Short mmCIF file of N, CA and C in Angstrom, two decimals:
data_model
loop_
_atom_site.label_atom_id
_atom_site.label_comp_id
_atom_site.label_asym_id
_atom_site.label_seq_id
_atom_site.Cartn_x
_atom_site.Cartn_y
_atom_site.Cartn_z
N MET A 20 12.80 -16.72 10.94
CA MET A 20 12.66 -16.24 12.29
C MET A 20 11.52 -15.23 12.42
N PHE A 21 11.38 -14.37 11.43
CA PHE A 21 10.30 -13.39 11.46
C PHE A 21 9.19 -13.83 10.53
N SER A 22 7.99 -13.53 10.91
CA SER A 22 6.82 -13.95 10.15
C SER A 22 6.63 -13.11 8.88
N GLN A 23 5.81 -13.61 7.99
CA GLN A 23 5.46 -12.87 6.78
C GLN A 23 4.73 -11.58 7.15
N THR A 24 3.93 -11.63 8.22
CA THR A 24 3.23 -10.44 8.68
C THR A 24 4.22 -9.35 9.07
N MET A 25 5.28 -9.74 9.77
CA MET A 25 6.32 -8.78 10.16
C MET A 25 6.99 -8.19 8.93
N GLU A 26 7.27 -9.02 7.96
CA GLU A 26 7.87 -8.54 6.70
C GLU A 26 6.97 -7.51 6.04
N TYR A 27 5.69 -7.82 5.92
CA TYR A 27 4.75 -6.88 5.30
C TYR A 27 4.68 -5.58 6.09
N ALA A 28 4.61 -5.68 7.41
CA ALA A 28 4.50 -4.49 8.25
C ALA A 28 5.74 -3.60 8.08
N LEU A 29 6.91 -4.21 8.03
CA LEU A 29 8.13 -3.42 7.84
C LEU A 29 8.15 -2.77 6.46
N ARG A 30 7.71 -3.50 5.46
CA ARG A 30 7.64 -2.91 4.12
C ARG A 30 6.76 -1.67 4.13
N VAL A 31 5.59 -1.79 4.75
CA VAL A 31 4.64 -0.68 4.80
C VAL A 31 5.24 0.51 5.55
N MET A 32 5.82 0.23 6.72
CA MET A 32 6.34 1.32 7.54
C MET A 32 7.53 2.01 6.88
N VAL A 33 8.41 1.25 6.26
CA VAL A 33 9.55 1.87 5.56
C VAL A 33 9.04 2.68 4.37
N HIS A 34 8.06 2.14 3.66
CA HIS A 34 7.50 2.89 2.53
C HIS A 34 6.90 4.21 3.00
N LEU A 35 6.07 4.16 4.04
CA LEU A 35 5.44 5.39 4.54
C LEU A 35 6.51 6.38 5.03
N ALA A 36 7.55 5.86 5.67
CA ALA A 36 8.62 6.73 6.17
C ALA A 36 9.42 7.36 5.03
N SER A 37 9.44 6.72 3.88
CA SER A 37 10.22 7.24 2.75
C SER A 37 9.50 8.34 1.98
N LEU A 38 8.21 8.49 2.22
CA LEU A 38 7.43 9.48 1.48
C LEU A 38 7.66 10.89 2.04
N PRO A 39 7.72 11.88 1.17
CA PRO A 39 7.81 13.26 1.66
C PRO A 39 6.58 13.61 2.49
N ARG A 40 6.77 14.44 3.51
CA ARG A 40 5.68 14.81 4.42
C ARG A 40 4.50 15.43 3.67
N ASP A 41 4.77 16.14 2.57
CA ASP A 41 3.71 16.81 1.83
C ASP A 41 3.14 15.96 0.70
N ALA A 42 3.49 14.67 0.68
CA ALA A 42 3.04 13.78 -0.41
C ALA A 42 1.59 13.35 -0.25
N GLY A 43 1.00 13.62 0.88
CA GLY A 43 -0.36 13.16 1.13
C GLY A 43 -0.35 11.75 1.67
N ALA A 44 -1.53 11.25 1.94
CA ALA A 44 -1.68 9.92 2.54
C ALA A 44 -2.02 8.91 1.46
N PRO A 45 -1.14 7.93 1.20
CA PRO A 45 -1.43 6.93 0.18
C PRO A 45 -2.56 6.00 0.62
N THR A 46 -3.29 5.51 -0.37
CA THR A 46 -4.39 4.58 -0.12
C THR A 46 -3.84 3.17 0.07
N ILE A 47 -4.70 2.28 0.53
CA ILE A 47 -4.30 0.87 0.68
C ILE A 47 -3.85 0.32 -0.67
N ALA A 48 -4.57 0.65 -1.72
CA ALA A 48 -4.21 0.15 -3.06
C ALA A 48 -2.82 0.64 -3.46
N GLN A 49 -2.52 1.91 -3.20
CA GLN A 49 -1.20 2.45 -3.55
C GLN A 49 -0.10 1.81 -2.72
N ILE A 50 -0.35 1.63 -1.44
CA ILE A 50 0.64 1.00 -0.56
C ILE A 50 0.87 -0.45 -0.98
N ALA A 51 -0.20 -1.15 -1.33
CA ALA A 51 -0.08 -2.55 -1.74
C ALA A 51 0.81 -2.69 -2.96
N VAL A 52 0.64 -1.81 -3.92
CA VAL A 52 1.47 -1.86 -5.13
C VAL A 52 2.92 -1.54 -4.79
N ALA A 53 3.13 -0.48 -4.03
CA ALA A 53 4.49 -0.03 -3.72
C ALA A 53 5.26 -1.05 -2.89
N THR A 54 4.56 -1.78 -2.03
CA THR A 54 5.24 -2.70 -1.11
C THR A 54 5.12 -4.16 -1.53
N GLN A 55 4.42 -4.40 -2.63
CA GLN A 55 4.19 -5.77 -3.12
C GLN A 55 3.56 -6.63 -2.01
N THR A 56 2.56 -6.06 -1.38
CA THR A 56 1.85 -6.72 -0.29
C THR A 56 0.41 -6.97 -0.73
N PRO A 57 -0.13 -8.17 -0.51
CA PRO A 57 -1.52 -8.43 -0.89
C PRO A 57 -2.47 -7.45 -0.20
N LYS A 58 -3.36 -6.85 -1.00
CA LYS A 58 -4.24 -5.79 -0.50
C LYS A 58 -5.10 -6.24 0.69
N GLY A 59 -5.67 -7.42 0.62
CA GLY A 59 -6.51 -7.90 1.71
C GLY A 59 -5.73 -8.08 3.00
N TYR A 60 -4.54 -8.61 2.88
CA TYR A 60 -3.70 -8.82 4.06
C TYR A 60 -3.18 -7.49 4.60
N LEU A 61 -2.93 -6.56 3.69
CA LEU A 61 -2.44 -5.24 4.07
C LEU A 61 -3.42 -4.54 5.00
N ALA A 62 -4.70 -4.70 4.75
CA ALA A 62 -5.71 -4.07 5.61
C ALA A 62 -5.57 -4.57 7.05
N LYS A 63 -5.34 -5.86 7.22
CA LYS A 63 -5.14 -6.43 8.55
C LYS A 63 -3.89 -5.86 9.20
N VAL A 64 -2.81 -5.79 8.45
CA VAL A 64 -1.55 -5.26 8.97
C VAL A 64 -1.73 -3.81 9.40
N LEU A 65 -2.41 -3.02 8.57
CA LEU A 65 -2.62 -1.61 8.90
C LEU A 65 -3.50 -1.44 10.14
N ARG A 66 -4.47 -2.32 10.30
CA ARG A 66 -5.30 -2.27 11.52
C ARG A 66 -4.44 -2.47 12.76
N ASN A 67 -3.56 -3.48 12.72
CA ASN A 67 -2.67 -3.73 13.86
C ASN A 67 -1.72 -2.56 14.10
N LEU A 68 -1.19 -1.99 13.05
CA LEU A 68 -0.29 -0.84 13.19
C LEU A 68 -1.05 0.37 13.73
N GLY A 69 -2.30 0.51 13.33
CA GLY A 69 -3.13 1.59 13.84
C GLY A 69 -3.45 1.42 15.31
N ARG A 70 -3.79 0.19 15.71
CA ARG A 70 -4.06 -0.08 17.14
C ARG A 70 -2.85 0.24 18.01
N ALA A 71 -1.66 0.02 17.45
CA ALA A 71 -0.43 0.30 18.18
C ALA A 71 -0.03 1.78 18.08
N LYS A 72 -0.86 2.57 17.42
CA LYS A 72 -0.63 4.01 17.25
C LYS A 72 0.67 4.31 16.50
N LEU A 73 0.95 3.46 15.51
CA LEU A 73 2.12 3.68 14.66
C LEU A 73 1.73 4.35 13.35
N VAL A 74 0.48 4.14 12.92
CA VAL A 74 -0.03 4.80 11.71
C VAL A 74 -1.38 5.42 12.03
N ILE A 75 -1.74 6.38 11.18
CA ILE A 75 -3.06 6.99 11.25
C ILE A 75 -3.71 6.74 9.90
N SER A 76 -4.88 6.13 9.93
CA SER A 76 -5.61 5.86 8.69
C SER A 76 -6.91 6.64 8.70
N GLN A 77 -7.23 7.21 7.55
CA GLN A 77 -8.46 7.97 7.41
C GLN A 77 -9.22 7.42 6.22
N ARG A 78 -10.50 7.16 6.43
CA ARG A 78 -11.34 6.64 5.37
C ARG A 78 -11.90 7.77 4.53
N GLY A 79 -12.44 7.41 3.38
CA GLY A 79 -13.13 8.40 2.56
C GLY A 79 -12.36 8.79 1.33
N VAL A 80 -12.93 9.77 0.61
CA VAL A 80 -12.37 10.22 -0.66
C VAL A 80 -10.93 10.70 -0.52
N TYR A 81 -10.66 11.43 0.54
CA TYR A 81 -9.31 11.94 0.74
C TYR A 81 -8.55 11.12 1.79
N GLY A 82 -8.99 9.89 1.97
CA GLY A 82 -8.40 9.02 2.98
C GLY A 82 -7.07 8.44 2.55
N GLY A 83 -6.43 7.80 3.51
CA GLY A 83 -5.15 7.18 3.28
C GLY A 83 -4.48 6.91 4.61
N THR A 84 -3.22 6.56 4.55
CA THR A 84 -2.49 6.18 5.76
C THR A 84 -1.16 6.92 5.83
N THR A 85 -0.85 7.42 7.02
CA THR A 85 0.43 8.08 7.27
C THR A 85 1.02 7.57 8.58
N LEU A 86 2.29 7.84 8.79
CA LEU A 86 2.92 7.51 10.07
C LEU A 86 2.30 8.38 11.17
N ALA A 87 2.13 7.82 12.34
CA ALA A 87 1.54 8.56 13.45
C ALA A 87 2.56 9.48 14.12
N ARG A 88 3.84 9.18 13.96
CA ARG A 88 4.89 10.04 14.49
C ARG A 88 6.10 9.96 13.56
N PRO A 89 7.07 10.83 13.74
CA PRO A 89 8.23 10.83 12.84
C PRO A 89 8.97 9.48 12.82
N ALA A 90 9.58 9.20 11.68
CA ALA A 90 10.27 7.92 11.48
C ALA A 90 11.41 7.70 12.47
N ASP A 91 12.00 8.78 12.98
CA ASP A 91 13.08 8.61 13.95
C ASP A 91 12.57 8.29 15.35
N GLN A 92 11.25 8.26 15.50
CA GLN A 92 10.64 7.91 16.79
C GLN A 92 9.92 6.57 16.74
N ILE A 93 10.11 5.82 15.65
CA ILE A 93 9.49 4.50 15.51
C ILE A 93 10.59 3.48 15.28
N SER A 94 10.70 2.54 16.20
CA SER A 94 11.73 1.51 16.07
C SER A 94 11.17 0.28 15.34
N VAL A 95 12.09 -0.52 14.84
CA VAL A 95 11.70 -1.78 14.22
C VAL A 95 11.02 -2.67 15.27
N TYR A 96 11.46 -2.56 16.50
CA TYR A 96 10.84 -3.30 17.61
C TYR A 96 9.37 -2.88 17.77
N ASP A 97 9.08 -1.58 17.66
CA ASP A 97 7.69 -1.10 17.76
C ASP A 97 6.81 -1.80 16.72
N VAL A 98 7.34 -1.91 15.52
CA VAL A 98 6.60 -2.55 14.43
C VAL A 98 6.38 -4.03 14.75
N ALA A 99 7.43 -4.71 15.20
CA ALA A 99 7.32 -6.13 15.54
C ALA A 99 6.28 -6.34 16.62
N GLU A 100 6.32 -5.53 17.66
CA GLU A 100 5.38 -5.68 18.76
C GLU A 100 3.93 -5.45 18.32
N ALA A 101 3.74 -4.62 17.32
CA ALA A 101 2.40 -4.32 16.84
C ALA A 101 1.78 -5.49 16.08
N VAL A 102 2.59 -6.24 15.36
CA VAL A 102 2.03 -7.27 14.48
C VAL A 102 2.38 -8.70 14.86
N ASP A 103 3.52 -8.90 15.48
CA ASP A 103 3.96 -10.25 15.81
C ASP A 103 4.96 -10.18 16.96
N PRO A 104 4.44 -9.96 18.18
CA PRO A 104 5.34 -9.73 19.32
C PRO A 104 6.39 -10.82 19.49
N ILE A 105 7.56 -10.38 19.89
CA ILE A 105 8.68 -11.28 20.15
C ILE A 105 8.46 -11.94 21.50
N GLU A 106 8.53 -13.24 21.53
CA GLU A 106 8.29 -13.97 22.77
C GLU A 106 9.61 -14.38 23.41
N ARG A 107 9.79 -13.94 24.63
CA ARG A 107 10.96 -14.34 25.40
C ARG A 107 10.66 -15.66 26.10
N ILE A 108 11.71 -16.35 26.50
CA ILE A 108 11.56 -17.61 27.24
C ILE A 108 11.67 -17.27 28.72
N LEU A 109 10.55 -17.25 29.40
CA LEU A 109 10.52 -16.85 30.81
C LEU A 109 10.50 -18.03 31.77
N THR A 110 9.92 -19.13 31.30
CA THR A 110 9.88 -20.35 32.12
C THR A 110 10.23 -21.52 31.22
N CYS A 111 10.50 -22.64 31.82
CA CYS A 111 10.88 -23.83 31.08
C CYS A 111 9.81 -24.17 30.04
N PRO A 112 10.16 -24.16 28.74
CA PRO A 112 9.18 -24.49 27.70
C PRO A 112 8.67 -25.94 27.80
N LEU A 113 9.42 -26.79 28.47
CA LEU A 113 9.01 -28.18 28.62
C LEU A 113 8.09 -28.39 29.82
N GLY A 114 7.93 -27.33 30.61
CA GLY A 114 7.05 -27.41 31.75
C GLY A 114 7.64 -28.11 32.96
N PHE A 115 8.95 -28.29 32.98
CA PHE A 115 9.57 -28.95 34.13
C PHE A 115 9.43 -28.04 35.35
N LYS A 116 8.70 -28.48 36.32
CA LYS A 116 8.46 -27.68 37.52
C LYS A 116 9.76 -27.38 38.27
N SER A 117 10.71 -28.31 38.24
CA SER A 117 11.98 -28.09 38.94
C SER A 117 12.79 -26.95 38.30
N HIS A 118 12.52 -26.66 37.02
CA HIS A 118 13.25 -25.57 36.34
C HIS A 118 12.59 -24.23 36.61
N GLY A 119 11.27 -24.18 36.49
CA GLY A 119 10.55 -22.93 36.71
C GLY A 119 11.14 -21.81 35.88
N THR A 120 11.53 -20.73 36.57
CA THR A 120 12.14 -19.59 35.87
C THR A 120 13.66 -19.73 35.79
N ASN A 121 14.21 -20.77 36.39
CA ASN A 121 15.64 -21.05 36.32
C ASN A 121 15.88 -21.89 35.07
N LEU A 122 16.06 -21.21 33.95
CA LEU A 122 16.18 -21.90 32.66
C LEU A 122 17.44 -22.74 32.59
N CYS A 123 17.32 -23.87 31.88
CA CYS A 123 18.48 -24.73 31.63
C CYS A 123 19.43 -23.97 30.69
N PRO A 124 20.68 -24.43 30.55
CA PRO A 124 21.65 -23.74 29.70
C PRO A 124 21.17 -23.55 28.26
N MET A 125 20.48 -24.54 27.71
CA MET A 125 20.01 -24.42 26.33
C MET A 125 18.98 -23.30 26.20
N HIS A 126 17.97 -23.33 27.06
CA HIS A 126 16.91 -22.33 26.96
C HIS A 126 17.41 -20.94 27.38
N ARG A 127 18.37 -20.88 28.29
CA ARG A 127 18.97 -19.60 28.67
C ARG A 127 19.68 -18.99 27.47
N ARG A 128 20.44 -19.81 26.74
CA ARG A 128 21.17 -19.30 25.56
C ARG A 128 20.20 -18.87 24.46
N LEU A 129 19.14 -19.64 24.28
CA LEU A 129 18.14 -19.24 23.29
C LEU A 129 17.50 -17.91 23.67
N ASP A 130 17.18 -17.75 24.95
CA ASP A 130 16.58 -16.49 25.39
C ASP A 130 17.59 -15.34 25.27
N ASP A 131 18.85 -15.61 25.54
CA ASP A 131 19.88 -14.58 25.36
C ASP A 131 19.95 -14.13 23.90
N ALA A 132 19.82 -15.08 22.99
CA ALA A 132 19.83 -14.74 21.56
C ALA A 132 18.61 -13.89 21.21
N ILE A 133 17.47 -14.25 21.75
CA ILE A 133 16.25 -13.47 21.52
C ILE A 133 16.44 -12.05 22.08
N ALA A 134 17.05 -11.94 23.25
CA ALA A 134 17.30 -10.63 23.86
C ALA A 134 18.22 -9.78 22.97
N THR A 135 19.21 -10.41 22.35
CA THR A 135 20.11 -9.69 21.46
C THR A 135 19.37 -9.16 20.24
N VAL A 136 18.52 -9.99 19.67
CA VAL A 136 17.71 -9.57 18.52
C VAL A 136 16.78 -8.44 18.94
N GLU A 137 16.13 -8.61 20.08
CA GLU A 137 15.20 -7.59 20.59
C GLU A 137 15.93 -6.24 20.75
N LYS A 138 17.12 -6.26 21.31
CA LYS A 138 17.88 -5.01 21.49
C LYS A 138 18.23 -4.38 20.14
N ALA A 139 18.64 -5.19 19.20
CA ALA A 139 18.98 -4.67 17.87
C ALA A 139 17.76 -4.01 17.22
N LEU A 140 16.60 -4.60 17.39
CA LEU A 140 15.37 -4.03 16.82
C LEU A 140 14.97 -2.75 17.55
N ARG A 141 15.15 -2.72 18.86
CA ARG A 141 14.85 -1.51 19.65
C ARG A 141 15.78 -0.36 19.24
N ASP A 142 17.01 -0.70 18.90
CA ASP A 142 18.03 0.31 18.57
C ASP A 142 17.98 0.76 17.11
N SER A 143 17.06 0.23 16.33
CA SER A 143 16.97 0.58 14.90
C SER A 143 15.66 1.29 14.62
N THR A 144 15.75 2.53 14.15
CA THR A 144 14.54 3.27 13.80
C THR A 144 14.30 3.20 12.30
N LEU A 145 13.09 3.53 11.90
CA LEU A 145 12.77 3.57 10.47
C LEU A 145 13.66 4.60 9.77
N ALA A 146 13.90 5.72 10.41
CA ALA A 146 14.74 6.75 9.81
C ALA A 146 16.15 6.24 9.57
N GLU A 147 16.68 5.46 10.52
CA GLU A 147 18.02 4.90 10.36
C GLU A 147 18.07 3.92 9.19
N LEU A 148 17.02 3.14 9.02
CA LEU A 148 16.99 2.20 7.90
C LEU A 148 17.06 2.95 6.58
N LEU A 149 16.35 4.06 6.50
CA LEU A 149 16.35 4.83 5.26
C LEU A 149 17.64 5.62 5.05
N ALA A 150 18.30 5.99 6.13
CA ALA A 150 19.53 6.78 6.04
C ALA A 150 20.76 5.93 5.78
N ASP A 151 20.68 4.63 6.02
CA ASP A 151 21.83 3.74 5.87
C ASP A 151 22.13 3.55 4.39
N ARG A 152 23.22 4.11 3.95
CA ARG A 152 23.60 4.06 2.52
C ARG A 152 24.73 3.05 2.27
N THR A 153 24.89 2.10 3.17
CA THR A 153 25.97 1.12 3.00
C THR A 153 25.58 -0.04 2.10
N GLY A 154 24.32 -0.16 1.79
CA GLY A 154 23.85 -1.28 0.98
C GLY A 154 22.70 -0.85 0.11
N SER A 155 21.78 -1.73 -0.11
CA SER A 155 20.61 -1.43 -0.93
C SER A 155 19.68 -0.49 -0.18
N THR A 156 19.02 0.37 -0.92
CA THR A 156 18.04 1.27 -0.32
C THR A 156 16.75 0.48 -0.09
N PRO A 157 16.19 0.54 1.13
CA PRO A 157 14.96 -0.20 1.40
C PRO A 157 13.84 0.19 0.44
N MET A 158 13.17 -0.80 -0.07
CA MET A 158 11.98 -0.63 -0.90
C MET A 158 12.25 0.04 -2.26
N ARG A 159 13.48 0.05 -2.70
CA ARG A 159 13.81 0.66 -4.00
C ARG A 159 14.67 -0.31 -4.80
N GLU A 160 14.41 -0.36 -6.09
CA GLU A 160 15.18 -1.22 -7.01
C GLU A 160 16.55 -0.64 -7.22
#
């Protein structure tokens, strides 16, 4: 359901959120190793996250990438929208003019499912992912 790009973006964001504030800004190479994300693809993901103002990247000797705001102010939905926006079903995907925005039962239920996923992602912050101790810790063996 979610793209590989979304997976990589979430890995990066959870990793950055897990770092102590005084740890400095990790480089692309460091992030790639920590998140098991291909370095070339990571640059593209970071550009999209930067355009969405979710990360701040600085070039140069002391360069690196950090979260643009605290982890409790960044939702999983924010990350999804930055790299692979969730598409709702607004009109008949088959193009039936008689349906227009009045979706048939099948497409209405599919859109309802998408809405449920969208709400769950909006309601989940990076900080919550890291604080949830009911299962495996994100990005840690």
